Short mmCIF file of C-alpha atoms in Angstrom, two decimals:
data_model
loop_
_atom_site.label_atom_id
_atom_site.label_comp_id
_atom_site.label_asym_id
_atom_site.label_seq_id
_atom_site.Cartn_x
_atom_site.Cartn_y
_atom_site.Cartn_z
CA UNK A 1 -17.79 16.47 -14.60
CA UNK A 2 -15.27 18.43 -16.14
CA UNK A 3 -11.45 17.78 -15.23
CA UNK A 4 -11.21 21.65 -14.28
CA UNK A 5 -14.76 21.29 -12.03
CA UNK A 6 -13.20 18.27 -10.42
CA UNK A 7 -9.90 20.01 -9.31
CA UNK A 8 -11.97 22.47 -8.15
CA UNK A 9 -13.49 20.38 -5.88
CA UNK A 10 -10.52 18.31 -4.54
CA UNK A 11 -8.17 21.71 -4.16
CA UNK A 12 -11.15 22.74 -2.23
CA UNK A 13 -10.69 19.47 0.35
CA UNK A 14 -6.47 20.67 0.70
CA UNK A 15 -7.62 21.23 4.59
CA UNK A 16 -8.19 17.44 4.92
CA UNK A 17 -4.98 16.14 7.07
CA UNK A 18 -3.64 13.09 5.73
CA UNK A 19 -2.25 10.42 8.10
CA UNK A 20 1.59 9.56 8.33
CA UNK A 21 1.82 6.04 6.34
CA UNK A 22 4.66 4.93 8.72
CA UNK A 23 2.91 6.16 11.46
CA UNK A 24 0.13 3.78 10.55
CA UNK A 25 1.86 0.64 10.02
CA UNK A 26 3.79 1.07 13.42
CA UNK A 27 0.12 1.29 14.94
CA UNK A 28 -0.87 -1.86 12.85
CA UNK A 29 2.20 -4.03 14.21
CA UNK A 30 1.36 -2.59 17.77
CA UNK A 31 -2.50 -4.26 17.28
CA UNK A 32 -1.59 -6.97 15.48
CA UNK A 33 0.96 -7.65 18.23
CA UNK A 34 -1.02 -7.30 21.22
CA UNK A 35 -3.90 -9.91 19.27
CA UNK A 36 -0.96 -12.84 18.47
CA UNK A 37 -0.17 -12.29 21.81
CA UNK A 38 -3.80 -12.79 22.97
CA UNK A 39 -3.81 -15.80 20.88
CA UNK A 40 -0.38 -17.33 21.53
CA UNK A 41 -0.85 -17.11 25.49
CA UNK A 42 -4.18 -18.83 25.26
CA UNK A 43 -3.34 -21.77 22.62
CA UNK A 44 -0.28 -22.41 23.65
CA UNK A 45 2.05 -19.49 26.30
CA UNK A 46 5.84 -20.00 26.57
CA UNK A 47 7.61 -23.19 27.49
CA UNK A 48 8.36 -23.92 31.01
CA UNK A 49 12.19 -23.36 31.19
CA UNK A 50 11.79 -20.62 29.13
CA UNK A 51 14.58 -18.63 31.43
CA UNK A 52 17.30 -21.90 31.37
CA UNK A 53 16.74 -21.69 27.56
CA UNK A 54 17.20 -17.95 27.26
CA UNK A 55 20.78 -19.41 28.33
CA UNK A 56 21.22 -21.08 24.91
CA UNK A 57 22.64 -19.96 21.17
CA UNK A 58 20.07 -22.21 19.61
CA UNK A 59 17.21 -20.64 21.26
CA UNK A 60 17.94 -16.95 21.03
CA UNK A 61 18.78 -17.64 17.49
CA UNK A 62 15.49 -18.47 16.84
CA UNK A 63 14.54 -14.48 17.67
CA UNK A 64 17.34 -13.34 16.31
CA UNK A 65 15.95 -14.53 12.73
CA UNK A 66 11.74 -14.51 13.32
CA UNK A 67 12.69 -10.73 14.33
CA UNK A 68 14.68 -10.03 11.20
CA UNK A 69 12.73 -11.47 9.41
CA UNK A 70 9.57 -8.96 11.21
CA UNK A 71 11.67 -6.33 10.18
CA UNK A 72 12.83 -6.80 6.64
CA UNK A 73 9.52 -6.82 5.58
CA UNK A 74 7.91 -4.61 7.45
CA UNK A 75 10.32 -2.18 5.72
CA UNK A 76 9.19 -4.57 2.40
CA UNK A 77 5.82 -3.87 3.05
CA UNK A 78 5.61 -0.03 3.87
CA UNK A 79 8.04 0.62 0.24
CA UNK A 80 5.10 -1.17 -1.37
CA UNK A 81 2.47 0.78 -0.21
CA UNK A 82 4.37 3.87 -1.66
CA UNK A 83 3.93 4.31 -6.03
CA UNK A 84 7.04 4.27 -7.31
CA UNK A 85 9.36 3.87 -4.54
CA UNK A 86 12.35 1.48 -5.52
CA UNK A 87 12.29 -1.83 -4.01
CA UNK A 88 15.81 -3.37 -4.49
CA UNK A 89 17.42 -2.83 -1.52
CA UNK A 90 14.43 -3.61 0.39
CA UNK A 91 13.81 -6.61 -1.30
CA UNK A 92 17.74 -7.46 -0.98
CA UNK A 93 17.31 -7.25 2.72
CA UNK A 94 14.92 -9.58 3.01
CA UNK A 95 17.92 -12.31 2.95
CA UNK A 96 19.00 -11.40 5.97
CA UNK A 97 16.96 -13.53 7.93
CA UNK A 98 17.73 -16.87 5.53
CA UNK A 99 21.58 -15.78 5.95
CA UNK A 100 21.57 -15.80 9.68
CA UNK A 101 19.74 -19.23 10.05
CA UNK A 102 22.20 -20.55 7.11
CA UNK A 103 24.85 -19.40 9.23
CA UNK A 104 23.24 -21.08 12.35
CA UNK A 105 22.83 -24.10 9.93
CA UNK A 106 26.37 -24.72 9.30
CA UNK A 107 27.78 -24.35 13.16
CA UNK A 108 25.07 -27.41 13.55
CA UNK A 109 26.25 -29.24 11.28
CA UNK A 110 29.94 -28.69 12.37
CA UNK A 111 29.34 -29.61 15.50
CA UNK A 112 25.92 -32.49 15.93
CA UNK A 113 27.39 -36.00 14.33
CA UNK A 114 25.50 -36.33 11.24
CA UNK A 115 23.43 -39.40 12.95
CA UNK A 116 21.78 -36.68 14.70
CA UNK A 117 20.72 -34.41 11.77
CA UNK A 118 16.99 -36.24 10.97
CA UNK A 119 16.19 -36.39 14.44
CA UNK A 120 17.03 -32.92 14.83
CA UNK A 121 15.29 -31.80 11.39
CA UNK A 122 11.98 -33.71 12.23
CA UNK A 123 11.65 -32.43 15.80
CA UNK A 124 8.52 -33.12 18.51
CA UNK A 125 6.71 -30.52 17.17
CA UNK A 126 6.48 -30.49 13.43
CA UNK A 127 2.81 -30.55 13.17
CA UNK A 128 2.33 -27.82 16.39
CA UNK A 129 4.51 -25.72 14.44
CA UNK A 130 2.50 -25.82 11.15
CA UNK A 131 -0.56 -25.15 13.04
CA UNK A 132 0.25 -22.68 15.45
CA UNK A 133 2.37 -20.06 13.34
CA UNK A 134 -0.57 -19.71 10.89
CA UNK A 135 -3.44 -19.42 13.16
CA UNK A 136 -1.46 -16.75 15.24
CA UNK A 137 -0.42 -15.03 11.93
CA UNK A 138 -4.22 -15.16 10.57
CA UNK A 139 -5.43 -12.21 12.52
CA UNK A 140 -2.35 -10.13 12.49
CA UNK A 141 -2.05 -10.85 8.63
CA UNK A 142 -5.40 -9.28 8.46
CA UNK A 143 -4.70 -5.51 10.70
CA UNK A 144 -1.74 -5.79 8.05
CA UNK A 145 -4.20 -5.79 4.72
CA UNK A 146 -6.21 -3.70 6.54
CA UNK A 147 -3.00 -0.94 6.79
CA UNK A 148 -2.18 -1.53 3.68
CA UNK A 149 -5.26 -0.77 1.92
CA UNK A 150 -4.77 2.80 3.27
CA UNK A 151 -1.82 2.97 1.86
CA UNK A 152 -0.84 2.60 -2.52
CA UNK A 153 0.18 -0.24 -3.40
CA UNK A 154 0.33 -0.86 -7.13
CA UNK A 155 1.73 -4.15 -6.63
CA UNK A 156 -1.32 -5.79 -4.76
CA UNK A 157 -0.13 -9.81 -4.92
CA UNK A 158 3.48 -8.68 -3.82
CA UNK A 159 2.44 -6.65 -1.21
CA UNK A 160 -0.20 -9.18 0.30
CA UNK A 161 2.78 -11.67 -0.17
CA UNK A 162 5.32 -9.43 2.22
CA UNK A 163 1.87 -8.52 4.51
CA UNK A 164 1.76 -12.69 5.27
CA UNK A 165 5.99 -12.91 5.79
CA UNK A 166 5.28 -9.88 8.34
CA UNK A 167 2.55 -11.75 10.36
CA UNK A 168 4.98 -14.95 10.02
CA UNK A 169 7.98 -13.37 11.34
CA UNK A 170 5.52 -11.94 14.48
CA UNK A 171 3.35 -15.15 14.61
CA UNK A 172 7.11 -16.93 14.76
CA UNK A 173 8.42 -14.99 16.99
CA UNK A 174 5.76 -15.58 19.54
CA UNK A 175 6.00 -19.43 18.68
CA UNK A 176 9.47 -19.50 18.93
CA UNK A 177 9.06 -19.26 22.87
CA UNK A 178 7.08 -22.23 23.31
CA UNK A 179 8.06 -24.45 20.96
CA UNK A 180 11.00 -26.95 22.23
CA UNK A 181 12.79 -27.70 18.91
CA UNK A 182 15.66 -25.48 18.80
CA UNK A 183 17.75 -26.65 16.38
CA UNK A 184 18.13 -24.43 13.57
CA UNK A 185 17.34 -27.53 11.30
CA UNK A 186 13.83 -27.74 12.46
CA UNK A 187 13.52 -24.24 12.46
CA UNK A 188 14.57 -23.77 8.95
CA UNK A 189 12.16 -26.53 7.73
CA UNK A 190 8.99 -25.92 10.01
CA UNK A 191 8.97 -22.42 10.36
CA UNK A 192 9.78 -21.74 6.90
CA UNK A 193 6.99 -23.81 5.62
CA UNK A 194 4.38 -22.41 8.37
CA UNK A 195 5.44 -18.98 7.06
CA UNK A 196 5.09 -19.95 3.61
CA UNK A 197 1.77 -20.82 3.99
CA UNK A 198 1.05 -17.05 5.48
CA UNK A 199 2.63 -16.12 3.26
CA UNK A 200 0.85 -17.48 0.03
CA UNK A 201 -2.56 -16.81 1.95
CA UNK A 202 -1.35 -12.97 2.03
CA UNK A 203 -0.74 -12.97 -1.79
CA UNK A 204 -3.80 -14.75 -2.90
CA UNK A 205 -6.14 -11.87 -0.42
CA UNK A 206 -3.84 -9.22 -1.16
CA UNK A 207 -4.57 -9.89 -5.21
CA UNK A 208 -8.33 -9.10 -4.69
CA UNK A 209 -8.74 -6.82 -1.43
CA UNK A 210 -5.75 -4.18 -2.24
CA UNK A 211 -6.70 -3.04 -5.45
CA UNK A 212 -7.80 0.58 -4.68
CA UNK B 1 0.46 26.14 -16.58
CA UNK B 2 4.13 25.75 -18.39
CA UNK B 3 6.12 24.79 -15.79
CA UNK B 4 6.14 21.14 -15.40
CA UNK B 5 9.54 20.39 -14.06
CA UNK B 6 9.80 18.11 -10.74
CA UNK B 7 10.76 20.50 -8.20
CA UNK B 8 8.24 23.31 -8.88
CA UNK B 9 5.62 20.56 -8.90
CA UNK B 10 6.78 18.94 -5.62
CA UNK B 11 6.98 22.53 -4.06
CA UNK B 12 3.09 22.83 -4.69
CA UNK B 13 2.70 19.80 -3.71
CA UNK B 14 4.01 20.19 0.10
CA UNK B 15 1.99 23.65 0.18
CA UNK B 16 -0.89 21.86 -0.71
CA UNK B 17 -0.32 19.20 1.74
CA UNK B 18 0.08 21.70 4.89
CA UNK B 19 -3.35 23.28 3.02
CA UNK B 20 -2.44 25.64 0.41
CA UNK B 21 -5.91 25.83 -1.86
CA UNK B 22 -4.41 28.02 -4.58
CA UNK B 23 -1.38 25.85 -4.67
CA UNK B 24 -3.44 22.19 -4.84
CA UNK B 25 -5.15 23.75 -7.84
CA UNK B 26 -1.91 24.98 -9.78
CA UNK B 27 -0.38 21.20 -8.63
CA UNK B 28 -3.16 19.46 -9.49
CA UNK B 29 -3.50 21.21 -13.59
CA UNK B 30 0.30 20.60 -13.90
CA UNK B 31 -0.59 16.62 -12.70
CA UNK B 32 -3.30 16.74 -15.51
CA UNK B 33 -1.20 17.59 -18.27
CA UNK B 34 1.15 14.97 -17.64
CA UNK B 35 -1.64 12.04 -17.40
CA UNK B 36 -3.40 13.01 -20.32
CA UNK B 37 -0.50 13.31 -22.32
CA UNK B 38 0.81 9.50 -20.59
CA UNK B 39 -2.93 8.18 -21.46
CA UNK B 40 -3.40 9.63 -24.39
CA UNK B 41 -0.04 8.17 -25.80
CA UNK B 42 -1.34 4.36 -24.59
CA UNK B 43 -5.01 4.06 -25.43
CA UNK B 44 -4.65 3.20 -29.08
CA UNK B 45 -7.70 1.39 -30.12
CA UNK B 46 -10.26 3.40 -27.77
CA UNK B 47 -12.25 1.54 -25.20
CA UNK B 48 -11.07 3.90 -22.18
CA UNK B 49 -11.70 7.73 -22.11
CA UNK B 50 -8.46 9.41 -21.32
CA UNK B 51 -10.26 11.87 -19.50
CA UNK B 52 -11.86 9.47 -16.94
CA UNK B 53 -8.49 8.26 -16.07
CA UNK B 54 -7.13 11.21 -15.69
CA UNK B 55 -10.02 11.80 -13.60
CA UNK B 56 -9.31 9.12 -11.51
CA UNK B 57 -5.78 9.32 -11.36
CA UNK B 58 -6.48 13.12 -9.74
CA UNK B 59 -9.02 11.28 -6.99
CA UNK B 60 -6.16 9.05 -6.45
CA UNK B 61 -4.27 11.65 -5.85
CA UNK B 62 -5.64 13.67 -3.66
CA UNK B 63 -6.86 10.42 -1.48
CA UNK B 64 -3.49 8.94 -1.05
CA UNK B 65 -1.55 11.94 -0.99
CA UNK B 66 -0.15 10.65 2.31
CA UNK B 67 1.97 7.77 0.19
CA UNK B 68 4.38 10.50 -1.34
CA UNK B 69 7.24 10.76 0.66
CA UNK B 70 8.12 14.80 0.71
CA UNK B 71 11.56 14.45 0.30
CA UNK B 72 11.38 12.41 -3.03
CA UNK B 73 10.45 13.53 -6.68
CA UNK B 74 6.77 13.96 -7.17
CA UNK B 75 7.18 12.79 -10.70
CA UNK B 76 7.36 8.72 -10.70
CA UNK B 77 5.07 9.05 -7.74
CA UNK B 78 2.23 10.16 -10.16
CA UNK B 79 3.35 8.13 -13.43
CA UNK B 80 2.92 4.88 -11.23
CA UNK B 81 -0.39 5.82 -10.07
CA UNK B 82 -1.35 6.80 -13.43
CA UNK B 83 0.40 3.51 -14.84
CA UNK B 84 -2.14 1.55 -11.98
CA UNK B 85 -5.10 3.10 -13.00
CA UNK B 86 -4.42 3.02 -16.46
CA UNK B 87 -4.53 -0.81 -16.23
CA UNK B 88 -7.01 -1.05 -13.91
CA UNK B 89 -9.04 0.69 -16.65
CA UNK B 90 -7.99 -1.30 -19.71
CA UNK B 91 -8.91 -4.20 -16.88
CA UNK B 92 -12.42 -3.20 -16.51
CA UNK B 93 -12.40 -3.26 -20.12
CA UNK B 94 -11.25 -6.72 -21.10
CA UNK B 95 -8.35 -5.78 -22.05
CA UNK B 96 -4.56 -6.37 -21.24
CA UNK B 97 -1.98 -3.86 -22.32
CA UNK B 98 2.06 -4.15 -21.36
CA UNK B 99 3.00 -0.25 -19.95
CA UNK B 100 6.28 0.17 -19.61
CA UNK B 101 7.32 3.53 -17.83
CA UNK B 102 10.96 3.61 -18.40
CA UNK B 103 10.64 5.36 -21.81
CA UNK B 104 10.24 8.63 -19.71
CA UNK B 105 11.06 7.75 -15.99
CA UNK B 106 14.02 10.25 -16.18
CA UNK B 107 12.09 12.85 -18.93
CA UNK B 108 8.76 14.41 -18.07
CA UNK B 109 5.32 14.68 -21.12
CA UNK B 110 5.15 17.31 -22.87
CA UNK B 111 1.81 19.37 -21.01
CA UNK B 112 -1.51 18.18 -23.01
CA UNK B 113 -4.79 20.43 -23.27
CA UNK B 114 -7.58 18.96 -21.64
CA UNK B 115 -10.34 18.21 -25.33
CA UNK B 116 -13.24 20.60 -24.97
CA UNK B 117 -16.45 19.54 -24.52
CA UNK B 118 -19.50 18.65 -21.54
CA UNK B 119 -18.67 15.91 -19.76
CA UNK B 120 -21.50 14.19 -18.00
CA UNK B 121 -21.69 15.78 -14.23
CA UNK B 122 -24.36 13.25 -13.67
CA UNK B 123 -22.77 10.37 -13.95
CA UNK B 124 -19.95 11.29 -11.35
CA UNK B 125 -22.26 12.61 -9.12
CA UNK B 126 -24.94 10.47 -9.19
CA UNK B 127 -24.09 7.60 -6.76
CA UNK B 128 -23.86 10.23 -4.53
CA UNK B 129 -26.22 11.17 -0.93
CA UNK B 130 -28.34 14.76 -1.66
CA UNK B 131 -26.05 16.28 0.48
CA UNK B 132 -22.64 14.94 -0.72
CA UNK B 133 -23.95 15.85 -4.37
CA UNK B 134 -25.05 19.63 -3.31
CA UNK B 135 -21.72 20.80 -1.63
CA UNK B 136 -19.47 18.81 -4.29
CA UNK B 137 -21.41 20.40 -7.14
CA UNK B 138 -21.62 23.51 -5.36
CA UNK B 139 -17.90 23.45 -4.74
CA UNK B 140 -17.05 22.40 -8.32
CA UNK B 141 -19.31 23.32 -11.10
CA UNK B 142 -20.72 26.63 -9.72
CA UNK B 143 -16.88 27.24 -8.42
CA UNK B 144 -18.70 28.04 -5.01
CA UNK B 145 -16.00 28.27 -1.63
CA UNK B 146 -16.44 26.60 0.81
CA UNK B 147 -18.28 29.38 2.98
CA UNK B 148 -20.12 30.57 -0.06
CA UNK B 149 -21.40 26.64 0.27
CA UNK B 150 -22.31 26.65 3.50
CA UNK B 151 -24.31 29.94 3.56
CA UNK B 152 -26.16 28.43 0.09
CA UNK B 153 -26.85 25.41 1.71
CA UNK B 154 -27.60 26.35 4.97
CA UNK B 155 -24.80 24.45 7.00
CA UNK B 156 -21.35 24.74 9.39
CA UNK B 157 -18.46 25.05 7.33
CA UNK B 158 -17.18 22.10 8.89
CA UNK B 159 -20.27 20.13 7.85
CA UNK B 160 -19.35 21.05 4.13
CA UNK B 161 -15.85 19.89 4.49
CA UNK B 162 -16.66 16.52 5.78
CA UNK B 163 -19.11 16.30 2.75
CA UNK B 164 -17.15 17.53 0.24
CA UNK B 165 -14.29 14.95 1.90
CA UNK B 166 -16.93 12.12 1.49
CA UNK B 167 -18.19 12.91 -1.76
CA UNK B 168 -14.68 12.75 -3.19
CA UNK B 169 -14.28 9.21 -1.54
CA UNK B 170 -17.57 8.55 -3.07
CA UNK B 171 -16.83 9.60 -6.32
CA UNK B 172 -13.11 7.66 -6.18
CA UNK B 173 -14.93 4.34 -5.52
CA UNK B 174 -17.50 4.87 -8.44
CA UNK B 175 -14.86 5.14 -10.65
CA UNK B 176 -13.32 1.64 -9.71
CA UNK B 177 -16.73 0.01 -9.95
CA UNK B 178 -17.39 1.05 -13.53
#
């Protein structure tokens, strides 16, 4: 087909309404929120003194960074799907989440006597952690992909990478209300590493199902 | 078409968004100069067909129009499209090729002529269902409209929309298979 036949045709398809891209992705966190709920409440549901811990800096810290972290790269992830668009500053914020728990870090270790720290870092529930935040991440990690593949994204690994931190930060933020550790020691060890593992899981699928 | 500065293109560009036919078409030329002229420049040795990216790069387009954000230059929007599917191409093809856009990220190509000469309808249109393949040639070789189509073929208006919409798509994923 000619080039001049073909713009024929797709000038001819102008009526076609094209979806909002944020619009989308909000509708993608909605789903994928409503299934890691589905999925937290059955394998696991929130501790039993969740309300006495609400009480506690350690515990609402937790949220404070898993929901940064949710939306630092959801912003990540919606730049990506645009061509072109300039990632800096969206990348940049991405520390925000690391610089609040680093922050949380160092009032720890001002205040817990060192002989405290391991115990602290090691936790009850290192292995719970590593299994839980990835298999409530898997299926929102997946509605992500799926959004994003309706979207542009020219940097497929990258984008599947910040698709996996997004289902981390919600898949952490679910876990972060049952799990018991609360020091920011565990958190910044377990977590990170569950995410991780989204994470790299995101980048290897996004490398072969976003290409477009 | 001459003019091929940023803000003229973007302005077709949101009247062809909102459905503006006449304006898609003038948008879409303009787009085509500046690929072919940013393909043409980077396929040295041969191997890819300018043309079929450009091709593709229009598909692409058109199909995730929605990714421009209105408010932003239209210009680095297409170039990184047309940078993707320029090494998606040389990647079908075995072969690896560094682009790098910032030579002209700021400056806009010089407008190319498309090369004279029959390209093979077939092969775009051949993965394509009977129906699919009678509006979209219809609509694009025989420069039919849309109710010119319909009366020709015998169906709603609406019907040839949806098939000319799902040709396109068809088409769009050929390309990537090739």
């Amino acid at each position: 087909m000619e080039t001049k036949d073909l713009i024929k045709a797709i000038s001819s398809d102008a009526t076609a309404r094209p979806r909002s891209l944020g619009a989308l992705l909000l509708a993608a966190v909605a789903i994928a929120s409503v299934i890691a709920a589905i999925v937290f409440s059955y394998l696991a549901g929130p501790r039993a003194d969740f309300a006495a811990a609400a009480e506690t800096w350690r515990f609402l810290i937790k949220f404070v960074v898993t929901l940064a972290l949710l939306a630092t790269s959801g912003a990540l992830a919606l730049t990506l799907a645009r061509p072109g668009a300039r990632l800096g500053m969206r990348v940049a914020l991405l520390a925000v989440a690391p610089a609040i728990l680093l922050g949380a870090i160092s009032i720890e270790l001002a205040t817990i006597p060192s002989t405290e720290w391991a115990t602290r870092l090691v936790g009850t529930n290192a292995r719970v952690c590593l299994t839980l935040i990835p298999l409530i991440g898997l299926g929102p990690l997946g509605i992500f992909l799926a959004a994003m593949r309706q979207g542009a994204p020219t940097r497929p690994t990258l984008t599947g990478a910040a698709c996996g931190l997004l289902a981390g930060g919600l898949a952490a933020t679910l876990y972060a209300a049952h799990c018991f550790d609360d020091s920011p020691f565990f958190v910044a060890t377990w977590y990170t590493l569950a995410i991780a593992m989204l994470t790299a899981v995101g980048a290897l699928a996004g490398r072969y199902v976003l290409r477009w | 078409m001459t003019r091929t500065d940023d803000a003229e293109l973007a302005r077709l560009f949101r009247a062809a968004i909102v459905g503006d036919e006449g304006a898609y078409a003038v948008f879409l030329d303009g787009v085509a100069q500046l690929v072919r002229g940013y393909c043409r420049r980077r396929i040295v040795h041969g191997g890819v067909d300018p043309e079929d990216v450009v091709q593709e790069v229009l598909l692409a387009i058109h199909l995730k129009r929605h990714t421009w954000r209105q408010d932003e230059a239209v210009t680095p929007w297409v170039y990184a499209i047309a940078r993707y599917k320029l090494i998606d191409a040389f990647r079908r093809r075995g072969k690896r090729i560094e682009v790098d856009i910032s030579d002209f990220a700021d400056t806009l190509a010089e407008p190319e002529k498309a090369e004279v000469g029959e390209r093979d309808i077939g092969r775009a249109l051949d993965g394509l269902a009977p129906v699919q393949r009678s509006v979209v040639a219809s609509v694009s070789v025989e420069g039919a409209s849309i109710g010119e189509t319909a009366n020709a073929l015998g169906m709603t208006e609406t019907a040839v929309r949806v098939a000319l919409h799902r040709g396109l798509k068809a088409i769009a994923r050929r390309f990537g298979q090739d």
